[in-house]
Every structure is written in structure tokens, then in C-alpha cells.
mmCIF file of C-alpha atoms in Angstrom:
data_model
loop_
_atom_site.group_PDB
_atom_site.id
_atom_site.type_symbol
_atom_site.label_atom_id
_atom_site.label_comp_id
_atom_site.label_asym_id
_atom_site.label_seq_id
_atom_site.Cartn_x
_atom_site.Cartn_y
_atom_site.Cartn_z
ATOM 1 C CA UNK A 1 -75.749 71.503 208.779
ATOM 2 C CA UNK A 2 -77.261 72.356 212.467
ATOM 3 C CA UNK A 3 -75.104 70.866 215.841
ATOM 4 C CA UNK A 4 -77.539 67.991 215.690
ATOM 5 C CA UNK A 5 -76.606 66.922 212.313
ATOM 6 C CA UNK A 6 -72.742 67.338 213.214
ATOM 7 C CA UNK A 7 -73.273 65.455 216.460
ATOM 8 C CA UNK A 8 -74.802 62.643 214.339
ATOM 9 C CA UNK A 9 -71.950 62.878 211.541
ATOM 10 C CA UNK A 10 -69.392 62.908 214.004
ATOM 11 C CA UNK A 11 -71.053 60.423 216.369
ATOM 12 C CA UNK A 12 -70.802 62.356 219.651
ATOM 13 C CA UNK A 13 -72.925 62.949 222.488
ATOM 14 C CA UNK A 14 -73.976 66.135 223.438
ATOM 15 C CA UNK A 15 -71.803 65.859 226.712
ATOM 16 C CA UNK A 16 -68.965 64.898 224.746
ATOM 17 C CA UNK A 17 -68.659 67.836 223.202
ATOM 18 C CA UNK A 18 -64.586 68.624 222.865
ATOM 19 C CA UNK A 19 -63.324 71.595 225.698
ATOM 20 C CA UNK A 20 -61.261 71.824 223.600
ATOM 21 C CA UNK A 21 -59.594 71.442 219.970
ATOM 22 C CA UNK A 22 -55.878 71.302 218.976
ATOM 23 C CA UNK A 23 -55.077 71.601 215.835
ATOM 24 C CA UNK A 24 -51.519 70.668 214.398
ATOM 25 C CA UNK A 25 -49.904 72.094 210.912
ATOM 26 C CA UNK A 26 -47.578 68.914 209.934
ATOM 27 C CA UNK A 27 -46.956 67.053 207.075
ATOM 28 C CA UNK A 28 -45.721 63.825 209.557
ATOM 29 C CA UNK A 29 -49.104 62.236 210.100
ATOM 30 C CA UNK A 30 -48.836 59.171 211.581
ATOM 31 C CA UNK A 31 -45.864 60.516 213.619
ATOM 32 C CA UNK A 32 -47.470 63.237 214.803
ATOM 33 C CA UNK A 33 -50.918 60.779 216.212
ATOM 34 C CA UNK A 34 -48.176 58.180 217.754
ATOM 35 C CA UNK A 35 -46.848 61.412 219.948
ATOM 36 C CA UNK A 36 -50.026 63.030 220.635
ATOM 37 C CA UNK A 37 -53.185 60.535 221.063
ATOM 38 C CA UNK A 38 -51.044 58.792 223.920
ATOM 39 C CA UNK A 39 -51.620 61.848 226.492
ATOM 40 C CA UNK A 40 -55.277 61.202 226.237
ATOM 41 C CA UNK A 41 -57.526 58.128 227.607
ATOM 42 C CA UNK A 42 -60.672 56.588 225.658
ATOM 43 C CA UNK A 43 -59.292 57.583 221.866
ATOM 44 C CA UNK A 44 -61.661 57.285 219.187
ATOM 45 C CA UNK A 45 -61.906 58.685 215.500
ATOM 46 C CA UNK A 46 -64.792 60.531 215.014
ATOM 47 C CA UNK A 47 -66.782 60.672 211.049
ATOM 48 C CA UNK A 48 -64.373 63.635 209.845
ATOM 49 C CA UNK A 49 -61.299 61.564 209.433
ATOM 50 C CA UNK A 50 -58.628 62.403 211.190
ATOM 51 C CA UNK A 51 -60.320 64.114 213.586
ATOM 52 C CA UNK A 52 -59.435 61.965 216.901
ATOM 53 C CA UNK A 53 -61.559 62.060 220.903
ATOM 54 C CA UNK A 54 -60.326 61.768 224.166
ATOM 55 C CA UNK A 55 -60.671 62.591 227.945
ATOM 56 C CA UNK A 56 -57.363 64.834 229.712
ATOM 57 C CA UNK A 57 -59.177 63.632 233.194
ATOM 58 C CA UNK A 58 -62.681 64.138 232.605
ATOM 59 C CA UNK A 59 -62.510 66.788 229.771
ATOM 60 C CA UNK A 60 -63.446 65.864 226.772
ATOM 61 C CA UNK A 61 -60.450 67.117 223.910
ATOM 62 C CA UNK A 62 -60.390 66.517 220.345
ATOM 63 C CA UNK A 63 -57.226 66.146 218.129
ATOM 64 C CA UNK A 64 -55.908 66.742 214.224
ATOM 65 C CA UNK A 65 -53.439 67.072 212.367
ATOM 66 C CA UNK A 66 -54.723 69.796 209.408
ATOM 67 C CA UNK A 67 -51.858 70.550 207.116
ATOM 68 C CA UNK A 68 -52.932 73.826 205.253
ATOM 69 C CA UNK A 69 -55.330 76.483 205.697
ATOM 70 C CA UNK A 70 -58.180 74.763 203.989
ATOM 71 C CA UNK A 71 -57.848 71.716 205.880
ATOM 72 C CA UNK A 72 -57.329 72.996 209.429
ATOM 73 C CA UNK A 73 -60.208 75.227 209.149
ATOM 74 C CA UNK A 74 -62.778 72.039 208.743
ATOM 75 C CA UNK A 75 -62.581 71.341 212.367
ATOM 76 C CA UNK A 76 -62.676 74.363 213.315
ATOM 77 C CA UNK A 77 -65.857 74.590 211.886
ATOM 78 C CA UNK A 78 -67.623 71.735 212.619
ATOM 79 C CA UNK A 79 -66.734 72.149 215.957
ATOM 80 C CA UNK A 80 -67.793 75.456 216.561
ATOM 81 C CA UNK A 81 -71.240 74.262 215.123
ATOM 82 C CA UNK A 82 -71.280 71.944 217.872
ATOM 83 C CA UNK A 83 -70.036 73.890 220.813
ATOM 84 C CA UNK A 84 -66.618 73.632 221.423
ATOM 85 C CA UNK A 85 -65.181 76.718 223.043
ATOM 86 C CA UNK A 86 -61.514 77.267 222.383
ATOM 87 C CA UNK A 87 -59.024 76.298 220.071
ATOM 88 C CA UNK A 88 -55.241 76.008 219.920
ATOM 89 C CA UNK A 89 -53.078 75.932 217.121
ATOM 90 C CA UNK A 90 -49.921 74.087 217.662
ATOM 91 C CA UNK A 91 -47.083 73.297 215.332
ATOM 92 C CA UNK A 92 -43.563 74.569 213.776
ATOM 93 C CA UNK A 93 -42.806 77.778 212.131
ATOM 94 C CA UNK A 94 -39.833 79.203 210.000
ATOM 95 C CA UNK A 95 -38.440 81.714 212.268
ATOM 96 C CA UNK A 96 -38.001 85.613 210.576
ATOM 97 C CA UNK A 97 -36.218 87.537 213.010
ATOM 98 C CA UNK A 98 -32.349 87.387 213.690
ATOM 99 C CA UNK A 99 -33.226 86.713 217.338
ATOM 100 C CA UNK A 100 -35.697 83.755 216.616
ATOM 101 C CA UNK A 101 -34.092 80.753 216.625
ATOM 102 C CA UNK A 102 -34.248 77.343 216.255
ATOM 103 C CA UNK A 103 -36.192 75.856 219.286
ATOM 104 C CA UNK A 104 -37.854 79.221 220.453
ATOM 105 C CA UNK A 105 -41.434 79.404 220.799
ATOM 106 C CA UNK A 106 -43.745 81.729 218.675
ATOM 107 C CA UNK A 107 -47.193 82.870 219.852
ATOM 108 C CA UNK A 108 -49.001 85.263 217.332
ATOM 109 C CA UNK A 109 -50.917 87.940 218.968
ATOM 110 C CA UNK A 110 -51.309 89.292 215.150
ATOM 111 C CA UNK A 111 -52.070 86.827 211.983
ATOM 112 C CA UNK A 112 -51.617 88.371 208.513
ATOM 113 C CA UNK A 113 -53.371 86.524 206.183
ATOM 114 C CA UNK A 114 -51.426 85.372 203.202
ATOM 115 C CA UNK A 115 -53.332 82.112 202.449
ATOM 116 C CA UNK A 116 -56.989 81.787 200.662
ATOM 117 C CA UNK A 117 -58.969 80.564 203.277
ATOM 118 C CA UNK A 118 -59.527 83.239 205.661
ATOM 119 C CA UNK A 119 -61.548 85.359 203.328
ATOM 120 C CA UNK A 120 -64.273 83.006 203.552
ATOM 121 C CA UNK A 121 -64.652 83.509 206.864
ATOM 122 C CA UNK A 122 -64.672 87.366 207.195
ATOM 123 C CA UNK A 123 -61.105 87.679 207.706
ATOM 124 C CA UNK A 124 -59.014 90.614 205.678
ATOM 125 C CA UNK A 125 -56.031 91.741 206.004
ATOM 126 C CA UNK A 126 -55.167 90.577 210.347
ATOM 127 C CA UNK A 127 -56.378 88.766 212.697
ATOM 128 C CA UNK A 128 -56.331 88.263 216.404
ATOM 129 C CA UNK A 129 -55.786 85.271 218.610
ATOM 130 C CA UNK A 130 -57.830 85.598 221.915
ATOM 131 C CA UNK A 131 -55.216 87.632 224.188
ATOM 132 C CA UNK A 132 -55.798 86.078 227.578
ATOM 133 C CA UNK A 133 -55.065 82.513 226.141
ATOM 134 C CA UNK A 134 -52.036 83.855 224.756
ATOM 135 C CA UNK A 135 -51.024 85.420 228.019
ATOM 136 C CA UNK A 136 -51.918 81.791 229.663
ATOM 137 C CA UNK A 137 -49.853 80.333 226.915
ATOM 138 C CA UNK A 138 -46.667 82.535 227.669
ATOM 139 C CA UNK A 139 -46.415 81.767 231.278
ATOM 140 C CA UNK A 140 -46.667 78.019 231.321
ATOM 141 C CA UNK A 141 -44.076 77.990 228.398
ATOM 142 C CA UNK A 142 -41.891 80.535 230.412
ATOM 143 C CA UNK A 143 -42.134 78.151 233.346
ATOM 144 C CA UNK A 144 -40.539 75.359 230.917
ATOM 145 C CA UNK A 145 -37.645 77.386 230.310
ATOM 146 C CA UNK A 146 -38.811 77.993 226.337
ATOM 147 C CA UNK A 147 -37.268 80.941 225.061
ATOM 148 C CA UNK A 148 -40.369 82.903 224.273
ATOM 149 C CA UNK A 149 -41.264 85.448 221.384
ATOM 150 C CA UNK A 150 -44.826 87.430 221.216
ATOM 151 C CA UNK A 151 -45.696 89.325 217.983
ATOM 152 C CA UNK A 152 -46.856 89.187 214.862
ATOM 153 C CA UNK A 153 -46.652 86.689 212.200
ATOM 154 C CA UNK A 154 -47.756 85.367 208.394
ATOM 155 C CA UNK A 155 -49.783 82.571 206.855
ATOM 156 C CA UNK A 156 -49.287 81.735 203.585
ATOM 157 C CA UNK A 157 -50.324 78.735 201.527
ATOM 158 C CA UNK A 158 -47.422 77.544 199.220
ATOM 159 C CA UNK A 159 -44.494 76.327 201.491
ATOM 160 C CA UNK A 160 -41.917 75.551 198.594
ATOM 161 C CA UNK A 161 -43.273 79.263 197.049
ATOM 162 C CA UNK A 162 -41.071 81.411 199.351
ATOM 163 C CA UNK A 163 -38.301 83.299 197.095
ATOM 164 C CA UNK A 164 -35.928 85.342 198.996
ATOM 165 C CA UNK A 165 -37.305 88.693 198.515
ATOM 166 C CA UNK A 166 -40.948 87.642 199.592
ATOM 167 C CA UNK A 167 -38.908 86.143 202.961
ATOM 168 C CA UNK A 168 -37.404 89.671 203.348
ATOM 169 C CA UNK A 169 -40.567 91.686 202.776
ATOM 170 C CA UNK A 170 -42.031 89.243 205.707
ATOM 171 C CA UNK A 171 -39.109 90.213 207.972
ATOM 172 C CA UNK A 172 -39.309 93.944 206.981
ATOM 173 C CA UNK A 173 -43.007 93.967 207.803
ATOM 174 C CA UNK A 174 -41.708 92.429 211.464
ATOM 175 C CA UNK A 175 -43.280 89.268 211.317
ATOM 176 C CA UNK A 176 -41.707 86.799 213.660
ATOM 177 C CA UNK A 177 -42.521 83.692 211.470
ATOM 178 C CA UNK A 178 -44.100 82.088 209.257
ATOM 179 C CA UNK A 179 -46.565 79.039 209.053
ATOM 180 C CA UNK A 180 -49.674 77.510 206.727
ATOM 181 C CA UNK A 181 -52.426 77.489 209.454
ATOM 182 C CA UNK A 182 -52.579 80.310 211.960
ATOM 183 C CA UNK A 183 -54.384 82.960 210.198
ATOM 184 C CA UNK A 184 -57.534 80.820 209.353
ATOM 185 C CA UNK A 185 -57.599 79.073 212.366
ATOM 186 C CA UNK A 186 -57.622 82.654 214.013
ATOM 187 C CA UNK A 187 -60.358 83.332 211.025
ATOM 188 C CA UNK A 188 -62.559 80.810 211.379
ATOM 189 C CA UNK A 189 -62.750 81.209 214.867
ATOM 190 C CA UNK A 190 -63.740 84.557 215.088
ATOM 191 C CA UNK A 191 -66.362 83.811 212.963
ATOM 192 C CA UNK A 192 -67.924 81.786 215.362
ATOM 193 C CA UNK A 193 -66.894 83.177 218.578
ATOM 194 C CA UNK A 194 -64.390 80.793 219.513
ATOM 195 C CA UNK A 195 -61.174 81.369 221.673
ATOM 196 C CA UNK A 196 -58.229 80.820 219.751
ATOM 197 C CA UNK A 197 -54.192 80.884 220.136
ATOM 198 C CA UNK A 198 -51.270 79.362 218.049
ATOM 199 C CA UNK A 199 -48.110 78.419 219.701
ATOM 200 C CA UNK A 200 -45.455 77.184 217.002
ATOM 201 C CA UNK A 201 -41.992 76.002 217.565
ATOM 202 C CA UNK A 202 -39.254 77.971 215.308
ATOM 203 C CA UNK A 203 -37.867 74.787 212.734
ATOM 204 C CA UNK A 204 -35.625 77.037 210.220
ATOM 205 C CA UNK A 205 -34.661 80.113 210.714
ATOM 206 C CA UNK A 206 -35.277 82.321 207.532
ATOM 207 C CA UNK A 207 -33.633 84.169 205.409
ATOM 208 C CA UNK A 208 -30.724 81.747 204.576
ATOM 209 C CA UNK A 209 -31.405 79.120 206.401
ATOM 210 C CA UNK A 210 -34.364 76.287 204.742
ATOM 211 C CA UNK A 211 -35.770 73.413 206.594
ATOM 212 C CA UNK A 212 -34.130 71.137 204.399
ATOM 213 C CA UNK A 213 -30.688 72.165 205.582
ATOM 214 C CA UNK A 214 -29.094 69.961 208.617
ATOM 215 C CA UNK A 215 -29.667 71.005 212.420
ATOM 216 C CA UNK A 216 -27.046 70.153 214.586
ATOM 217 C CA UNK A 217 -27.986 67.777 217.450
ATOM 218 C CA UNK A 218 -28.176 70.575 219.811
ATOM 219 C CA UNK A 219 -30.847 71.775 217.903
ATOM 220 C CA UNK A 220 -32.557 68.989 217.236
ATOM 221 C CA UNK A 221 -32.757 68.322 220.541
ATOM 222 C CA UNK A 222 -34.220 72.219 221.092
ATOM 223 C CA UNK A 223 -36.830 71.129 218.279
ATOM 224 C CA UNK A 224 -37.939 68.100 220.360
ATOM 225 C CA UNK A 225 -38.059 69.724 223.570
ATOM 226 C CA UNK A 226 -40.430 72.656 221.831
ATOM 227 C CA UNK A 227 -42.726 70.735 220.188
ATOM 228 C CA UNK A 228 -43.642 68.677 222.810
ATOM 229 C CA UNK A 229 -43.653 71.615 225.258
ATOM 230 C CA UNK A 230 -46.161 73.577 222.697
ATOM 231 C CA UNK A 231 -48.548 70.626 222.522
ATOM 232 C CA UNK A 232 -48.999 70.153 226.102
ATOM 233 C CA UNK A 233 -49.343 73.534 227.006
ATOM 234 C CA UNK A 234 -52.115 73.414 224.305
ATOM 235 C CA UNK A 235 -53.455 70.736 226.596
ATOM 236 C CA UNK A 236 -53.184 72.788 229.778
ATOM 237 C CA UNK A 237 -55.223 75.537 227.990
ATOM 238 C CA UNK A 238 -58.349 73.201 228.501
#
């Protein structure tokens, strides 16, 4: 399909076109619309479900929540089609370093691809976020008083597939987490020349510790504070 037939799909104007697109990895849906759409004005679903429009001032954003590498790249795509120039990736991650810990902040400025997606769109192997957004993306979080990790990290597409020694080889390769998404967003961008950058929160912190183990409210509050701080500095990136 050509940007005309998306704009018609999706039911946008040319001049609506989103600045920009955040994408979120969650499995908490309806949650995760009830704490985003409220920063923008003028929501509206577009034809891809869950694919939400609004104005930050007079800049035209659109929202999803894409859990998995096949899903989040959809957007992604369609929206590249029809112009939109950056992307951010937002989200949690299980933390694979002894110094990552619940609550930090992980930006990838290296994606290796562990999930099926990427291939599809050219990617093998790595790939890159665009480094001046993640520079952009390290300062404003610095200036919240995130704790603040930059390296590389892993995609992979089978959450409750992680066996201890797979964990290990992740850490041993120096990845600093783990997610479902980055690596095809990063993908699927480059294919089509978009600007792209993934800040995730740490949730767990791996080996030895799982997300369904109990935080303490400390860091539960830490959680809170980063995931809202990673979604509107995704915001500011516009």
C-alpha cells in the first residue's frame, strides 16, 4: 500500500501526519492508555487498532501499546509509509548487569536481535538506534535524577523462554537488558529511514531475580517514577 492508501486506512490528513510515534512493549493494555492518552489533547483511534492520535501543543503524536516484535513493528511501518519521522520505544526491561537495578533507565545504543521479526526488515545480527536521539534522551533523563545506563542490549521473543544459562550468556555478551521490542523497532526503522531510540525502565533484575518475585515499596515506587519519566521524555523527543 502507497501513503495515500494508509492515509485513507488510517483516516488521517496529510497534515496530521504523527511527529512522532511511541511505541510501548506491555502486556497492561488498558492501564497503560489510561496513563498515557491523558498527556495528549484531541485523542482519536485511528483504522489500525490500537493505534491512538493526538496533539502535544500543536504536534501531531501517535500512540501504542505493541507487545512483541511482530506487533510493534506494524506501526512502525505504516507510519513510515506515511511520513512520520522518528520513533521512540518506551517500556520495561529485565536488567542484566549487577549494577542495573530496579528503577534505572536503559537506552540501547546497540540491539541484538534475538526475536524473528527483524530479519524481514534487513536486520542481522545488531542494530543501531539513531545516536543523537539517544544523546537527547540521556540528558533530559539525567536532569530527572534517573540513574542512567547506555549500552547494549537483547530482544528476544519468548518472555517465559529464558533458562538460566541463556540469562548468563546475555550478561557474558554485556548486554545491559533485555526486552521483546527494541531490536525490530530499531529494524524496521532503518529500513525506512526513520529516527529511532528505546528508553526502558529496569523491572527485574536478572539472573536470580524474575518479575514475578515481590519489589519492595521502595522499588515500586523507583518503577513508577521510571516509567513515567521514560514516556515523557519520549514525548519531549518530538
Amino acid at each position: 500500500m502507497d501513503r495515500d492508501s494508509w492515509l485513507t486506512l488510517l483516516g488521517l490528513d496529510a497534515d496530521e501526519v504523527p511527529q512522532l510515534l511511541v511505541l510501548e512493549g506491555t502486556w497492561w493494555r488498558q492501564r497503560a492508555l489510561d496513563l498515557r492518552l491523558p498527556h495528549l489533547s484531541d485523542v482519536r483511534e485511528l483504522g489500525m487498532p490500537d493505534l491512538w492520535h493526538g496533539w502535544l501543543g500543536d504536534v501531531p503524536v501517535a500512540y501504542c501499546p505493541a507487545y512483541g516484535a511482530p506487533r510493534a513493528v506494524e506501526p512502525v511501518h505504516v507510519l513510515a509509509v506515511c511520513g512520520t519521522p522518528v520513533v521512540v520505544q518506551v517500556g520495561s526491561c529485565g536488567g542484566l548487569q549487577p549494577g542495573v537495578r530496579t528503577g534505572d533507565v536503559v537506552l540501547s545504543n546497540r540491539a541484538s536481535i534475538g526475536e524473528g521479526t527483524s530479519q524481514y526488515y534487513g536486520g542481522r545480527d545488531a542494530c543501531w538506534p539513531d545516536g543523537l536521539l539517544v544523546d537527547q534522551a540521556a540528558a533530559l533523563l539525567t536532569e530527572r535524577g534517573l540513574r542512567v545506563h547506555r549500552g547494549s542490549t537483547v530482544s528476544t521473543s519468548a518472555l517465559l523462554q529464558q533458562p538460566d544459562e541463556l540469562v548468563a550468556a546475555w550478561a557474558a555478551a554485556g548486554h545491559l537488558g533485555v526486552d521483546m521490542e527494541t531490536s525490530a523497532v530499531f529494524s524496521a526503522a532503518a529500513h525506512f529511514g526513520v529516527r529511532a531510540a528505546s528508553l526502558l525502565f529496569v523491572w527485574d533484575e536478572l539472573p536470580g531475580r524474575s518479575w514475578t518475585d515481590a519489589f519492595s515499596p521502595a522499588e515500586q515506587a523507583a518503577q513508577t517514577a521510571a516509567n513515567q519519566a521514560v514516556f515523557e521524555v519520549a514525548l519531549q523527543l518530538a
